[in-house]
């Protein structure tokens, strides 16, 4: 009877307080005082989605008081969907509004993968440095350049609000390597001007043979 009375007072969009009753791999059941609602793992936090009880326990413990927003009510199916992240500020949106593409940021390396390194650039917000953006030289393994928990400086290449991805680069803050000066076999680089070369008939003949006299001007027959 108490549960039925409570149901009559609940509405979608309402913020309520309850007790985390049971943690499951897919979410946490919250007792609102006679009626249970489910906070699905995807509505638990703005952080990157994880799975399993251990992930959920990082944010809520059984027996803990929690504030939730009612997302959907379906009494016929016996479902009450709740959300916790909906009443919290979204750190990604905050960071995206404060950080511009092309900006330099400091961050802490949180995780290494075969394809790159994840870097926390503000609380709850991570960016990815693809392995191709770690250095100008070819990198075999990410750990050759960065280590977990290392604080690094990077450049923001792209912010994608739809996919909630921030692309970073370390090499963009470094000057590209100088290309080695060309040298012929056993010879120093030719520093003569075109006019000086054209004055030498053997050189001119070789140029004509090579280029078929195309685009050669100088008034020499």
Coordinates of C-alpha atoms in Angstrom, one line a residue:
X1 CA 0.0 0.0 0.0
X2 CA 2.9 2.4 0.8
X3 CA 4.4 1.6 -2.6
X4 CA 1.1 2.3 -4.4
X5 CA 0.9 5.7 -2.6
X6 CA 4.4 6.5 -3.6
X7 CA 3.8 5.6 -7.2
X8 CA 1.1 8.2 -7.4
X9 CA 3.5 10.9 -6.4
X10 CA 6.2 10.1 -8.9
X11 CA 6.6 11.7 -12.2
X12 CA 9.1 11.7 -15.1
X13 CA 11.7 14.4 -14.7
X14 CA 11.4 14.5 -10.9
X15 CA 14.5 14.4 -8.7
X16 CA 14.2 11.9 -5.9
X17 CA 16.4 10.5 -3.1
X18 CA 16.7 6.8 -2.4
X19 CA 19.0 4.1 -1.1
X20 CA 21.3 1.9 -3.3
X21 CA 19.9 -1.5 -2.6
X22 CA 21.5 -3.9 -5.0
X23 CA 24.4 -3.5 -7.4
X24 CA 24.3 -5.7 -10.5
X25 CA 26.7 -5.9 -13.5
X26 CA 24.3 -3.8 -15.6
X27 CA 23.4 -1.1 -13.0
X28 CA 22.1 -0.5 -9.5
X29 CA 18.7 -0.9 -8.0
X30 CA 17.6 2.1 -5.8
X31 CA 14.9 1.8 -3.2
X32 CA 12.8 5.0 -3.1
X33 CA 10.9 3.9 -0.1
X34 CA 8.8 1.0 -1.2
X35 CA 9.4 1.2 -4.9
X36 CA 12.6 0.1 -6.7
X37 CA 14.0 1.9 -9.6
X38 CA 17.0 1.0 -11.8
X39 CA 19.9 3.2 -12.6
X40 CA 21.4 1.6 -15.7
X41 CA 25.2 1.7 -16.0
X42 CA 24.9 4.1 -19.0
X43 CA 23.0 6.6 -16.8
X44 CA 25.4 6.3 -13.8
X45 CA 28.1 8.7 -14.8
X46 CA 29.4 11.0 -17.6
X47 CA 32.7 9.1 -17.6
X48 CA 33.6 6.5 -20.2
X49 CA 31.3 3.5 -19.8
X50 CA 32.6 0.5 -17.9
X51 CA 30.8 -2.7 -16.9
X52 CA 30.5 -4.9 -13.9
X53 CA 30.0 -4.5 -10.2
X54 CA 33.6 -3.2 -9.6
X55 CA 33.0 -0.3 -12.1
X56 CA 29.7 0.6 -10.5
X57 CA 31.1 0.5 -7.0
X58 CA 33.5 3.3 -8.0
X59 CA 30.5 5.6 -8.0
X60 CA 28.0 4.1 -5.6
X61 CA 28.0 1.6 -2.7
X62 CA 25.2 -0.5 -1.5
X63 CA 23.3 1.1 1.4
X64 CA 24.4 4.6 0.3
X65 CA 21.9 7.4 -0.2
X66 CA 21.8 8.7 -3.8
X67 CA 19.9 11.4 -5.6
X68 CA 18.4 10.4 -9.0
X69 CA 16.2 11.8 -11.7
X70 CA 13.2 9.7 -12.9
X71 CA 13.8 9.1 -16.6
X72 CA 10.9 6.9 -17.5
X73 CA 7.9 5.3 -15.7
X74 CA 6.3 2.1 -17.0
X75 CA 4.2 0.6 -14.2
X76 CA 2.6 -1.9 -16.5
X77 CA 6.0 -3.4 -17.2
X78 CA 7.0 -2.8 -13.7
X79 CA 9.9 -0.6 -14.7
X80 CA 11.1 2.7 -13.2
X81 CA 14.2 4.0 -14.9
X82 CA 16.4 6.4 -13.0
X83 CA 19.5 8.4 -13.8
X84 CA 22.3 9.9 -11.7
X85 CA 24.4 11.6 -14.3
X86 CA 21.4 13.6 -15.5
X87 CA 21.6 15.8 -12.4
X88 CA 25.3 16.2 -12.5
X89 CA 27.3 18.7 -14.6
X90 CA 28.8 17.1 -17.7
X91 CA 32.5 17.6 -17.4
X92 CA 33.0 17.0 -21.2
X93 CA 30.7 19.9 -22.1
X94 CA 32.4 22.1 -19.6
X95 CA 35.8 21.2 -20.9
X96 CA 34.7 21.6 -24.6
X97 CA 33.5 25.1 -23.8
X98 CA 36.7 26.0 -22.2
X99 CA 39.2 24.3 -24.5
X100 CA 39.6 25.3 -28.1
X101 CA 41.0 23.3 -31.0
X102 CA 44.7 24.3 -31.4
X103 CA 45.1 25.0 -27.7
X104 CA 48.0 23.6 -25.6
X105 CA 46.9 21.5 -22.6
X106 CA 48.6 19.7 -19.8
X107 CA 47.4 16.2 -18.8
X108 CA 48.1 13.0 -17.1
X109 CA 48.5 9.7 -19.0
X110 CA 45.8 7.4 -17.7
X111 CA 46.0 4.4 -20.0
X112 CA 48.1 3.0 -22.8
X113 CA 46.7 1.0 -25.7
X114 CA 48.2 -0.4 -28.9
X115 CA 46.8 2.5 -30.9
X116 CA 47.7 5.4 -28.5
X117 CA 47.5 6.9 -25.1
X118 CA 44.6 8.3 -23.1
X119 CA 45.3 11.5 -21.3
X120 CA 43.1 13.2 -18.6
X121 CA 43.1 16.9 -19.4
X122 CA 40.6 17.8 -16.7
X123 CA 38.6 15.9 -14.1
X124 CA 36.5 13.3 -15.8
X125 CA 37.6 14.3 -19.3
X126 CA 40.1 12.3 -21.4
X127 CA 41.7 12.9 -24.8
X128 CA 43.4 10.4 -27.0
X129 CA 46.9 10.8 -28.5
X130 CA 47.0 8.4 -31.5
X131 CA 50.3 6.6 -31.8
X132 CA 51.0 8.5 -35.0
X133 CA 50.8 11.8 -33.1
X134 CA 53.3 10.8 -30.4
X135 CA 56.4 11.7 -32.3
X136 CA 57.7 12.6 -35.8
X137 CA 59.7 9.3 -36.0
X138 CA 58.0 6.0 -36.4
X139 CA 56.9 4.5 -33.0
X140 CA 56.8 0.8 -32.4
X141 CA 55.1 0.9 -29.0
X142 CA 53.3 3.7 -27.2
X143 CA 55.4 3.1 -24.0
X144 CA 58.5 4.2 -26.0
X145 CA 57.3 7.8 -25.6
X146 CA 54.9 8.0 -22.7
X147 CA 54.3 6.1 -19.4
X148 CA 51.2 5.8 -17.2
X149 CA 50.7 8.6 -14.8
X150 CA 53.2 10.8 -16.7
X151 CA 52.2 14.4 -17.0
X152 CA 52.6 15.6 -20.6
X153 CA 51.9 18.7 -22.7
X154 CA 49.8 18.2 -25.9
X155 CA 48.0 20.2 -28.6
X156 CA 44.3 19.8 -29.1
X157 CA 43.7 18.7 -32.7
X158 CA 39.9 18.1 -32.6
X159 CA 37.0 18.2 -30.3
X160 CA 34.0 16.1 -31.3
X161 CA 30.9 16.7 -29.1
X162 CA 28.8 14.0 -30.8
X163 CA 31.3 11.2 -30.1
X164 CA 32.7 12.9 -27.0
X165 CA 36.2 12.5 -28.3
X166 CA 39.1 14.8 -28.0
X167 CA 42.1 14.2 -30.3
X168 CA 45.5 15.3 -29.0
X169 CA 49.0 15.5 -30.4
X170 CA 52.5 15.7 -28.8
X171 CA 54.4 15.9 -32.1
X172 CA 52.4 19.0 -33.1
X173 CA 54.3 20.9 -30.4
X174 CA 57.6 19.8 -31.8
X175 CA 59.5 21.1 -34.8
X176 CA 59.5 18.6 -37.7
X177 CA 63.0 17.1 -38.3
X178 CA 65.1 18.8 -40.9
X179 CA 65.4 16.9 -44.2
X180 CA 69.1 16.0 -45.0
X181 CA 70.7 18.1 -47.7
X182 CA 71.0 16.3 -51.0
X183 CA 74.5 15.3 -52.1
X184 CA 75.4 13.6 -55.3
X185 CA 77.6 10.5 -55.3
X186 CA 81.0 11.6 -54.1
X187 CA 80.2 15.2 -54.9
X188 CA 79.2 18.3 -52.9
X189 CA 75.9 19.9 -53.5
X190 CA 75.9 22.2 -56.5
X191 CA 75.5 25.8 -55.3
X192 CA 75.8 27.5 -58.7
X193 CA 73.0 29.7 -60.0
X194 CA 70.9 28.7 -63.1
X195 CA 72.7 31.6 -65.0
X196 CA 76.1 30.1 -64.1
X197 CA 75.1 26.7 -65.2
X198 CA 73.6 27.9 -68.5
X199 CA 77.0 29.5 -69.4
X200 CA 78.7 26.1 -69.4
X201 CA 77.9 24.4 -72.7
X202 CA 78.5 20.8 -71.6
X203 CA 76.0 21.4 -68.7
X204 CA 73.5 23.0 -71.1
X205 CA 73.7 20.0 -73.5
X206 CA 73.0 17.6 -70.7
X207 CA 70.0 19.7 -69.5
X208 CA 68.6 19.8 -73.1
X209 CA 69.0 16.1 -73.4
X210 CA 67.2 15.5 -70.2
X211 CA 64.4 17.9 -70.5
X212 CA 64.0 18.1 -74.3
X213 CA 64.6 21.8 -74.3
X214 CA 61.3 22.4 -72.5
X215 CA 61.1 25.7 -70.5
X216 CA 64.7 26.5 -71.1
X217 CA 65.2 30.2 -71.7
X218 CA 68.4 32.2 -71.9
X219 CA 68.8 33.3 -75.5
X220 CA 71.4 30.7 -76.3
X221 CA 71.0 28.9 -79.6

